[in-house]
Amino acid sequence: MGTINIDQQLDYIDKVNNINKGKNLKYYILTMGCSLNENDSEKLSGIVTKMGYTKTENIEEANLILFNTCCIRENAEERLFGKLGEAKKYKEKNNAIIAIGGCMMQEKHIVEKLHKSYPYVDIIFGTHTLHKVPEDIYKILVDNGRLEDVLDIDGEVIEGLPIKRDDNIKALVTIMNGCNNFCTYCIVPYVRGRERSRHPKDILEEIEGLAKQGYKEIMLLGQNVNSYLRSEKWKEKGLDYNGINSFATLLRAINKIDGIERIRFISPHPKDFTEDVIEAIRDCEKICNFIHLPIQSGSSNILKTMNRKYTKESYLELVNKMREKIPGVKFSTDIIVGFPGETEENFEDTLDVVRKVNFEQVFMFIYSRRVGTPADKMENQIPEEIKHKRFEKLKDLVESQIDLNNKEYIGTTQKVLIEGYSKNDSSKLTGRTESNKVVILDGKNELIGKMLDVKIISEHKWYLKGSLN
Ligand code: SAH
Ligand code: SF4
Ligand code: F3S
């Protein structure tokens, strides 16, 4: 198996820790992307914490500034350049180290722009070189130079990095990196490389460890989780472990881990939603009956030019099949409006699917052109004002559905995993239903981390109010 030996990097962590001793240094980290990006940030936090930096939410007092970037849409990119202007001031004040990593750093034109216009950035690292950040920071501290550590080739699977998690009830667990699907609008395959699955043994050990630390909920992560191990020669690579050789068998094994009470996963691809996965969800009581199933568009024509490999009809069939096999299952989805060539009629198909499926949650995006993707080169781009009009129309429909769905919760009893105190009202507890709805309720400290039966008493657009009896 191609697992990289990271002992050398752990040595660099110790070396930096020695240099930093007694200096009371602080780090600031900004995570700009998806849950995978967040999980990477937790690893970065783990690394720099071991180096002796403590976390600050205030960039002004940071000695080390970390930006973990995303390039999925244009606005994600713009955010970095705004933040870099701000960071320059603090660099001058505290002599802070500025390090930028993540998906955006895999884009050549972005790195060139940084070189040209932002010479005060100290470290640039990519998605395949995160594990080398200890060495990068050491070199900057010792040589005071400028470093770029971006690899074009697919990184190998890295195990054994320290981690400092953001939460102590719910944990993110990346099970695979990269994507082989090349949806025509999407930049991810270019910046994250091909699919590489982690060894089942490493995943199970991580989750067993989390259970021992008191974690209750596991979110499995990958750009296409339900193709876990599938695109790889898992037998040749020795990835078979205790009968685990697919996503379904992995789910069943995780379901047996004592202490873990909830299992979620993002994102599965509709084309890979095989029978064995549906049966695993049905059979395993810890897997939430709430599935994120990205549709992107309701039009079979658009789905074809998006290279999604399913149709409106086959998506609806899949939803119906899952509803039959998994009683009470609910869905959320991702939708893009304004993909090149999308006609009014195509857009109506999207609205039609939304009406038919009645999603619990819809993540809506306006199509954003990404350099290097096939859709960026398509000639029939949709004018901004039409994209925005469609977006508003979709949003109105989704909000009206969610309003109605929320009302149906009133009077029901839901299993709620209590996560902590509410951010908006620190006297109240907050938790989530199996369908990921936020529930606010009165209760004591000792209920945090418990799965409770909560009666829903009212709904308030973004959350439900509940009571314990
Ligand atoms: N691998 C996941 C999605 C990762 S990106 C999947 O296939 O479902 C998260 C979402 O961002 C996508 O589902 C899509 O809806 C949206 N997205 C991706 N590229 C986009 C683009 N160029 N413009 C607008 N939205 C985009
Ligand atoms: Fe992007 Fe498609 Fe891969 Fe998801 S499946 S990451 S949308 S290319
Ligand atoms: Fe963004 Fe990279 Fe995630 S582009 S959405 S951070 S995989």
Coordinates of C-alpha atoms and ligand atoms in Angstrom, one line a residue:
M1 CA 0.0 0.0 0.0
G2 CA 1.2 3.5 -0.8
T3 CA 1.0 5.0 2.6
I4 CA 3.7 7.7 3.1
N5 CA 5.9 7.5 6.2
I6 CA 5.4 10.7 8.1
D7 CA 8.0 10.2 10.8
Q8 CA 10.2 12.9 9.3
Q9 CA 7.3 15.3 9.4
L10 CA 6.7 14.5 13.1
D11 CA 10.3 15.3 13.7
Y12 CA 9.9 18.7 12.1
I13 CA 6.9 19.3 14.5
D14 CA 9.2 18.6 17.4
K15 CA 11.9 20.9 16.0
V16 CA 9.5 23.8 15.6
N17 CA 8.1 23.1 19.0
N18 CA 11.6 23.6 20.4
I19 CA 12.1 26.8 18.5
N20 CA 8.7 28.1 19.8
K21 CA 9.1 27.2 23.5
G22 CA 8.2 29.8 26.0
K23 CA 7.1 32.3 23.3
N24 CA 3.3 32.0 23.8
L25 CA 2.6 32.0 20.0
K26 CA -0.9 32.0 18.5
Y27 CA -2.4 30.7 15.2
Y28 CA -5.4 31.8 13.3
I29 CA -7.1 29.5 10.8
L30 CA -9.8 30.3 8.2
T31 CA -11.6 27.4 6.5
M32 CA -13.2 28.4 3.3
G33 CA -14.5 25.2 1.8
C34 CA -16.6 22.0 2.3
S35 CA -16.5 19.4 5.1
L36 CA -13.4 17.8 3.5
N37 CA -11.7 21.1 3.7
E38 CA -12.8 21.5 7.3
N39 CA -11.4 18.0 8.2
D40 CA -8.1 19.1 6.6
S41 CA -8.2 22.2 8.7
E42 CA -8.6 20.0 11.8
K43 CA -5.4 18.2 10.7
L44 CA -3.6 21.6 10.2
S45 CA -4.7 22.7 13.7
G46 CA -3.4 19.4 15.1
I47 CA 0.0 20.0 13.5
V48 CA 0.4 23.6 14.6
T49 CA -1.0 22.9 18.1
K50 CA 1.8 20.3 18.6
M51 CA 4.3 23.0 17.4
G52 CA 3.3 25.1 20.4
Y53 CA 0.8 27.5 18.8
T54 CA -2.5 28.1 20.5
K55 CA -5.6 29.0 18.6
T56 CA -7.0 32.5 18.4
E57 CA -10.2 33.7 16.7
N58 CA -8.6 37.1 16.3
I59 CA -6.3 37.4 13.3
E60 CA -4.8 40.6 14.7
E61 CA -2.9 38.7 17.4
A62 CA -1.8 35.7 15.3
N63 CA 1.8 34.8 14.8
L64 CA 0.8 32.2 12.2
I65 CA -2.1 32.8 9.8
L66 CA -3.5 29.8 7.9
F67 CA -5.9 30.1 5.0
N68 CA -7.5 26.8 3.8
T69 CA -9.0 27.7 0.4
C70 CA -11.8 26.5 -1.8
C71 CA -12.4 27.2 -5.5
I72 CA -15.7 25.5 -6.1
R73 CA -17.3 28.8 -7.1
E74 CA -16.0 32.3 -8.0
N75 CA -17.1 33.8 -4.7
A76 CA -15.0 31.3 -2.7
E77 CA -11.9 32.6 -4.6
E78 CA -12.7 36.3 -4.1
R79 CA -12.9 35.8 -0.4
L80 CA -9.2 34.8 -0.2
F81 CA -8.0 38.0 -1.9
G82 CA -10.0 40.1 0.4
K83 CA -8.6 38.3 3.4
L84 CA -5.0 38.6 2.2
G85 CA -5.1 42.4 2.2
E86 CA -6.1 42.2 5.8
A87 CA -3.5 39.7 6.7
K88 CA -0.7 41.9 5.3
K89 CA -1.3 44.5 8.1
Y90 CA -0.9 41.9 10.8
K91 CA 2.1 40.4 9.1
E92 CA 3.8 43.8 9.4
K93 CA 2.7 44.2 13.1
N94 CA 3.5 40.7 14.4
N95 CA 5.9 39.4 11.8
A96 CA 3.3 36.6 11.3
I97 CA 3.9 33.7 9.0
I98 CA 1.2 33.5 6.3
A99 CA 0.5 30.1 4.9
I100 CA -2.1 29.3 2.2
G101 CA -3.3 25.8 1.3
G102 CA -6.3 24.0 -0.1
C103 CA -7.9 23.5 -3.4
M104 CA -7.3 26.9 -4.9
M105 CA -3.6 26.4 -4.6
Q106 CA -3.8 23.6 -7.2
E107 CA -4.8 26.2 -9.8
K108 CA -1.8 27.5 -11.7
H109 CA -3.2 30.9 -12.6
I110 CA -4.0 31.5 -8.9
V111 CA -0.5 30.7 -7.7
E112 CA 0.9 32.9 -10.4
K113 CA -1.3 35.8 -9.2
L114 CA -0.1 35.2 -5.7
H115 CA 3.5 35.3 -6.8
K116 CA 3.0 38.5 -8.7
S117 CA 0.7 40.5 -6.4
Y118 CA 1.1 39.1 -2.9
P119 CA 4.8 38.6 -2.3
Y120 CA 4.3 38.6 1.4
V121 CA 2.8 35.2 1.5
D122 CA 5.3 32.8 3.1
I123 CA 4.0 29.3 2.3
I124 CA 1.8 28.0 -0.5
F125 CA 0.9 24.3 -0.2
G126 CA -1.6 22.2 -2.1
T127 CA -4.1 19.4 -1.4
H128 CA -1.5 16.7 -2.0
T129 CA 1.1 18.3 0.3
L130 CA -0.7 19.1 3.5
H131 CA 1.4 16.5 5.4
K132 CA 4.5 18.5 4.5
V133 CA 3.4 21.7 6.3
P134 CA 5.6 20.8 9.4
E135 CA 8.7 20.9 7.1
D136 CA 7.5 24.1 5.4
I137 CA 7.0 26.0 8.7
Y138 CA 10.3 24.8 10.0
K139 CA 12.1 26.0 6.8
I140 CA 10.4 29.4 7.0
L141 CA 11.4 29.8 10.6
V142 CA 15.0 28.8 10.0
D143 CA 15.6 30.3 6.5
N144 CA 13.1 33.1 6.4
G145 CA 12.6 32.5 2.7
R146 CA 9.5 31.8 0.7
L147 CA 8.2 28.4 0.0
E148 CA 5.9 26.7 -2.6
D149 CA 5.0 23.1 -2.1
V150 CA 2.3 22.2 -4.6
L151 CA 2.2 18.9 -6.3
D152 CA 0.4 18.2 -9.6
I153 CA 0.3 14.5 -9.1
D154 CA -2.2 12.7 -6.9
G155 CA -1.0 12.5 -3.3
E156 CA -1.0 9.2 -1.6
V157 CA -3.1 8.4 1.4
I158 CA -1.6 9.9 4.5
E159 CA -2.2 8.4 7.9
G160 CA -1.0 9.4 11.4
L161 CA -1.1 13.1 11.3
P162 CA -2.1 14.8 14.5
I163 CA -5.6 16.2 14.6
K164 CA -7.4 18.9 16.7
R165 CA -11.1 18.6 16.2
D166 CA -13.6 21.5 16.3
D167 CA -16.3 19.5 18.0
N168 CA -16.5 16.9 20.8
I169 CA -19.8 15.2 19.9
K170 CA -19.7 15.0 16.1
A171 CA -16.6 14.0 14.2
L172 CA -15.7 14.3 10.5
V173 CA -14.0 11.2 9.1
T174 CA -12.6 11.4 5.5
I175 CA -12.8 8.0 3.9
M176 CA -11.6 8.8 0.4
N177 CA -9.9 11.7 -1.4
G178 CA -10.4 12.9 -5.0
C179 CA -13.0 12.3 -7.6
N180 CA -13.2 10.4 -11.0
N181 CA -16.5 11.8 -12.2
F182 CA -15.6 14.9 -14.1
C183 CA -19.0 16.6 -14.0
T184 CA -18.5 19.3 -16.7
Y185 CA -19.1 22.2 -14.4
C186 CA -16.8 21.0 -11.5
I187 CA -13.2 21.9 -10.6
V188 CA -12.8 19.2 -7.9
P189 CA -11.3 16.4 -10.0
Y190 CA -8.6 18.9 -11.2
V191 CA -7.6 20.1 -7.7
R192 CA -8.1 17.0 -5.7
G193 CA -6.9 14.3 -8.1
R194 CA -8.2 10.8 -8.7
E195 CA -10.1 8.7 -6.1
R196 CA -8.0 7.2 -3.4
S197 CA -9.7 5.3 -0.7
R198 CA -8.3 4.9 2.8
H199 CA -7.7 1.5 4.2
P200 CA -10.8 0.1 6.0
K201 CA -8.6 -0.8 9.0
D202 CA -7.4 2.8 9.4
I203 CA -11.0 4.1 9.1
L204 CA -12.3 1.7 11.7
E205 CA -9.4 2.4 14.1
E206 CA -10.0 6.1 13.8
I207 CA -13.8 5.7 14.6
E208 CA -13.1 3.2 17.5
G209 CA -10.8 5.8 18.9
L210 CA -13.4 8.5 18.5
A211 CA -16.0 6.4 20.3
K212 CA -13.6 5.9 23.2
Q213 CA -13.2 9.7 23.4
G214 CA -17.0 10.0 23.7
Y215 CA -17.9 11.0 20.2
K216 CA -21.5 10.1 19.3
E217 CA -21.9 11.0 15.6
I218 CA -19.7 10.2 12.7
M219 CA -19.9 12.0 9.3
L220 CA -18.1 10.0 6.6
L221 CA -16.6 12.2 3.9
G222 CA -15.7 11.9 0.3
Q223 CA -16.5 13.6 -3.0
N224 CA -18.2 10.4 -4.0
V225 CA -18.5 8.2 -0.9
N226 CA -20.5 5.4 -2.4
S227 CA -17.8 4.6 -4.8
Y228 CA -15.5 3.9 -1.8
L229 CA -12.9 1.2 -3.0
R230 CA -14.8 0.6 -6.2
S231 CA -12.6 2.4 -8.6
E232 CA -9.5 0.8 -7.1
K233 CA -7.9 -2.6 -7.5
W234 CA -8.6 -3.1 -3.8
K235 CA -7.6 -6.7 -3.8
E236 CA -4.3 -6.1 -5.5
K237 CA -3.6 -3.1 -3.2
G238 CA -4.4 -5.2 -0.1
L239 CA -7.3 -3.0 0.8
D240 CA -9.6 -5.9 1.8
Y241 CA -10.0 -6.1 5.5
N242 CA -12.3 -8.4 7.5
G243 CA -14.7 -8.7 4.6
I244 CA -14.9 -4.9 4.0
N245 CA -14.5 -4.3 0.3
S246 CA -17.2 -1.7 -0.5
F247 CA -19.1 1.3 0.9
A248 CA -22.0 -0.9 2.1
T249 CA -19.7 -3.3 4.0
L250 CA -17.8 -0.4 5.5
L251 CA -21.2 1.1 6.8
R252 CA -22.1 -2.3 8.3
A253 CA -18.8 -2.5 10.1
I254 CA -19.0 1.1 11.5
N255 CA -22.6 0.4 12.7
K256 CA -21.1 -2.2 15.1
I257 CA -18.8 0.2 16.9
D258 CA -20.0 0.6 20.5
G259 CA -20.6 4.2 21.6
I260 CA -21.3 5.6 18.1
E261 CA -25.0 6.4 17.9
R262 CA -25.3 8.1 14.5
I263 CA -23.7 7.7 11.2
R264 CA -24.1 10.2 8.3
F265 CA -22.2 10.5 5.0
I266 CA -21.7 13.1 2.2
S267 CA -21.8 13.0 -0.7
P268 CA -23.1 9.9 -2.5
H269 CA -23.6 10.0 -6.2
P270 CA -27.0 8.9 -7.5
K271 CA -25.3 6.8 -10.2
D272 CA -23.5 4.7 -7.6
F273 CA -26.4 4.2 -5.2
T274 CA -26.4 0.4 -5.4
E275 CA -28.8 -2.0 -3.8
D276 CA -26.3 -3.1 -1.2
V277 CA -25.9 0.5 0.1
I278 CA -29.7 0.9 0.3
E279 CA -29.9 -2.4 2.3
A280 CA -27.2 -1.4 4.6
I281 CA -29.1 1.8 5.4
R282 CA -32.2 -0.2 6.0
D283 CA -30.5 -2.7 8.3
C284 CA -28.2 -0.5 10.3
E285 CA -30.1 1.4 13.0
K286 CA -27.3 4.0 13.5
I287 CA -27.3 5.2 9.9
C288 CA -29.6 8.2 9.7
N289 CA -32.6 7.7 7.4
F290 CA -31.7 11.1 5.9
I291 CA -29.8 11.0 2.7
H292 CA -28.0 13.8 0.9
L293 CA -28.6 12.9 -2.8
P294 CA -27.3 15.7 -5.1
I295 CA -29.4 16.0 -8.2
Q296 CA -27.9 19.3 -9.7
S297 CA -30.6 19.6 -12.3
G298 CA -34.1 18.1 -13.0
S299 CA -33.6 18.1 -16.7
S300 CA -32.4 14.9 -18.4
N301 CA -30.8 17.0 -21.2
I302 CA -28.9 19.2 -18.8
L303 CA -27.9 16.2 -16.7
K304 CA -26.4 14.8 -19.9
T305 CA -24.3 17.8 -20.7
M306 CA -23.3 17.9 -17.0
N307 CA -22.0 14.3 -17.4
R308 CA -24.0 13.2 -14.4
K309 CA -24.9 9.8 -15.9
Y310 CA -28.5 9.6 -14.7
T311 CA -31.8 11.1 -15.9
K312 CA -34.7 12.8 -14.2
E313 CA -36.6 9.6 -14.4
S314 CA -33.9 7.3 -13.0
Y315 CA -33.3 9.8 -10.1
L316 CA -37.0 9.8 -9.2
E317 CA -37.0 6.0 -9.5
L318 CA -34.1 5.8 -7.1
V319 CA -35.9 8.1 -4.6
N320 CA -39.0 5.9 -4.8
K321 CA -37.1 2.7 -4.4
M322 CA -35.4 4.1 -1.3
R323 CA -38.7 5.2 0.1
E324 CA -40.1 1.7 -0.3
K325 CA -37.1 0.0 1.2
I326 CA -36.3 2.5 4.0
P327 CA -39.5 3.6 5.8
G328 CA -39.5 7.2 6.7
V329 CA -36.4 8.1 4.7
K330 CA -35.9 11.8 3.9
F331 CA -33.7 13.6 1.4
S332 CA -31.6 16.7 0.9
T333 CA -30.0 17.8 -2.3
D334 CA -27.7 20.2 -4.2
I335 CA -29.0 22.1 -7.2
I336 CA -27.2 24.3 -9.8
V337 CA -29.3 26.9 -11.7
G338 CA -28.1 28.5 -14.9
F339 CA -25.9 25.8 -16.3
P340 CA -24.9 26.6 -20.0
G341 CA -27.8 25.9 -22.3
E342 CA -30.5 25.7 -19.6
T343 CA -33.8 26.7 -21.1
E344 CA -36.9 27.8 -19.2
E345 CA -38.3 24.3 -19.9
N346 CA -35.2 22.6 -18.4
F347 CA -35.5 24.8 -15.4
E348 CA -39.2 23.9 -15.0
D349 CA -38.0 20.2 -14.8
T350 CA -35.9 21.1 -11.9
L351 CA -38.8 22.8 -10.1
D352 CA -40.9 19.7 -11.0
V353 CA -38.4 17.3 -9.3
V354 CA -38.3 19.6 -6.2
R355 CA -42.1 19.5 -6.0
K356 CA -42.1 15.7 -6.4
V357 CA -39.4 14.8 -4.0
N358 CA -40.2 17.4 -1.3
F359 CA -36.6 17.7 0.0
E360 CA -35.9 18.5 3.7
Q361 CA -33.1 20.8 2.7
V362 CA -31.8 22.1 -0.7
F363 CA -28.4 23.6 -1.2
M364 CA -28.9 26.0 -4.1
F365 CA -26.1 27.4 -6.3
I366 CA -25.9 29.7 -9.2
Y367 CA -23.7 28.2 -11.9
S368 CA -20.1 29.6 -11.7
R369 CA -17.6 29.3 -14.6
R370 CA -14.5 27.5 -13.5
V371 CA -11.3 27.8 -15.5
G372 CA -10.3 24.5 -17.2
T373 CA -13.7 22.8 -17.0
P374 CA -15.6 21.8 -20.1
A375 CA -18.7 23.8 -19.2
D376 CA -16.6 27.0 -19.1
K377 CA -15.9 26.5 -22.8
M378 CA -19.6 26.0 -23.7
E379 CA -20.9 28.8 -25.8
N380 CA -24.5 29.0 -24.6
Q381 CA -23.7 30.6 -21.2
I382 CA -26.8 32.0 -19.4
P383 CA -27.0 35.8 -18.7
E384 CA -26.5 36.7 -15.0
E385 CA -30.0 38.3 -14.6
I386 CA -31.7 35.1 -15.9
K387 CA -29.6 32.9 -13.5
H388 CA -30.6 35.2 -10.6
K389 CA -34.3 35.2 -11.5
R390 CA -34.3 31.4 -11.7
F391 CA -32.4 31.1 -8.4
E392 CA -35.0 33.3 -6.7
K393 CA -37.9 31.3 -8.1
L394 CA -36.3 28.0 -6.9
K395 CA -35.6 29.6 -3.5
D396 CA -39.2 30.6 -3.1
L397 CA -40.4 27.1 -3.9
V398 CA -37.9 25.5 -1.6
E399 CA -38.7 27.8 1.3
S400 CA -42.4 27.3 1.0
Q401 CA -41.9 23.5 1.1
I402 CA -39.6 23.7 4.1
D403 CA -42.1 25.8 5.9
L404 CA -44.8 23.1 5.4
N405 CA -42.4 20.3 6.3
N406 CA -41.4 22.1 9.5
K407 CA -45.1 22.4 10.5
E408 CA -45.4 18.6 10.3
Y409 CA -42.9 18.2 13.0
I410 CA -45.1 20.0 15.5
G411 CA -46.5 17.6 18.0
T412 CA -44.2 14.7 17.0
T413 CA -41.5 13.2 19.2
Q414 CA -38.0 13.2 17.7
K415 CA -34.7 11.6 18.6
V416 CA -32.4 14.5 19.2
L417 CA -28.7 14.3 19.8
I418 CA -27.8 17.2 22.1
E419 CA -24.7 19.0 20.9
G420 CA -24.2 21.8 23.4
Y421 CA -25.5 25.3 24.2
S422 CA -27.2 27.3 21.5
K423 CA -25.0 30.0 20.0
N424 CA -27.8 32.5 19.9
D425 CA -29.1 31.8 23.4
S426 CA -26.5 30.3 25.7
S427 CA -29.2 29.4 28.3
K428 CA -30.7 26.8 25.9
L429 CA -29.5 23.5 24.6
T430 CA -29.2 22.7 20.9
G431 CA -29.3 19.4 19.0
R432 CA -30.3 17.9 15.8
T433 CA -33.0 15.4 14.6
E434 CA -32.1 12.5 12.5
S435 CA -33.2 14.7 9.5
N436 CA -30.6 17.3 10.6
K437 CA -33.1 19.9 11.8
V438 CA -31.8 22.1 14.6
V439 CA -33.9 21.8 17.8
I440 CA -33.6 24.3 20.7
L441 CA -34.8 23.3 24.2
D442 CA -34.4 23.9 27.9
G443 CA -32.2 21.5 29.8
K444 CA -29.1 21.0 31.9
N445 CA -25.5 20.6 31.1
E446 CA -25.4 16.9 31.7
L447 CA -27.7 16.3 28.8
I448 CA -24.9 17.3 26.3
G449 CA -23.9 14.3 24.2
K450 CA -27.1 12.4 25.0
M451 CA -29.7 11.1 22.5
L452 CA -33.1 12.2 23.8
D453 CA -36.8 11.9 22.9
V454 CA -37.9 15.5 22.4
K455 CA -41.4 16.7 21.7
I456 CA -41.5 19.4 19.1
I457 CA -43.7 22.4 20.1
S458 CA -43.1 25.0 17.5
E459 CA -41.2 25.8 14.3
H460 CA -39.3 29.0 13.5
K461 CA -38.0 28.7 9.9
W462 CA -34.4 27.8 10.7
Y463 CA -35.0 25.7 13.8
L464 CA -37.6 23.8 15.8
K465 CA -38.4 24.4 19.5
G466 CA -38.7 21.3 21.6
S467 CA -39.4 20.2 25.2
L468 CA -38.3 17.1 27.1
N469 CA -41.8 16.1 28.3
Ligands
SAH1 N1 -19.0 15.6 -4.8 C1 -20.2 16.3 -4.5 C2 -20.2 17.7 -4.6 C3 -19.1 18.6 -4.2 S1 -19.2 20.2 -4.6 C4 -21.3 15.7 -5.4 O1 -21.0 15.3 -6.5 O2 -22.4 15.9 -5.0 C5 -20.8 20.7 -3.8 C6 -21.8 21.3 -4.7 O3 -21.3 22.5 -5.3 C7 -22.1 20.4 -5.9 O4 -23.0 19.4 -5.6 C8 -22.7 21.4 -6.9 O5 -24.1 21.6 -6.6 C9 -22.0 22.7 -6.5 N2 -21.1 23.1 -7.6 C10 -20.0 22.5 -8.0 N3 -19.4 23.1 -9.0 C11 -20.1 24.3 -9.2 C12 -20.1 25.4 -10.1 N4 -19.1 25.5 -11.0 N5 -21.0 26.3 -10.0 C13 -22.0 26.3 -9.1 N6 -22.1 25.3 -8.2 C14 -21.2 24.3 -8.3
SF4_2 FE1 -17.5 17.5 -8.7 FE2 -19.1 15.8 -9.9 FE3 -16.9 14.9 -8.6 FE4 -19.0 15.9 -7.2 S1 -19.0 14.0 -8.5 S2 -16.9 16.4 -6.9 S3 -19.8 17.5 -8.6 S4 -17.0 16.2 -10.4
F3S3 FE1 -14.0 23.6 -2.2 FE2 -12.1 21.9 -2.5 FE3 -14.2 21.3 -1.1 S1 -12.9 23.2 -4.1 S2 -15.9 22.4 -2.0 S3 -12.8 22.9 -0.6 S4 -13.0 19.9 -2.3

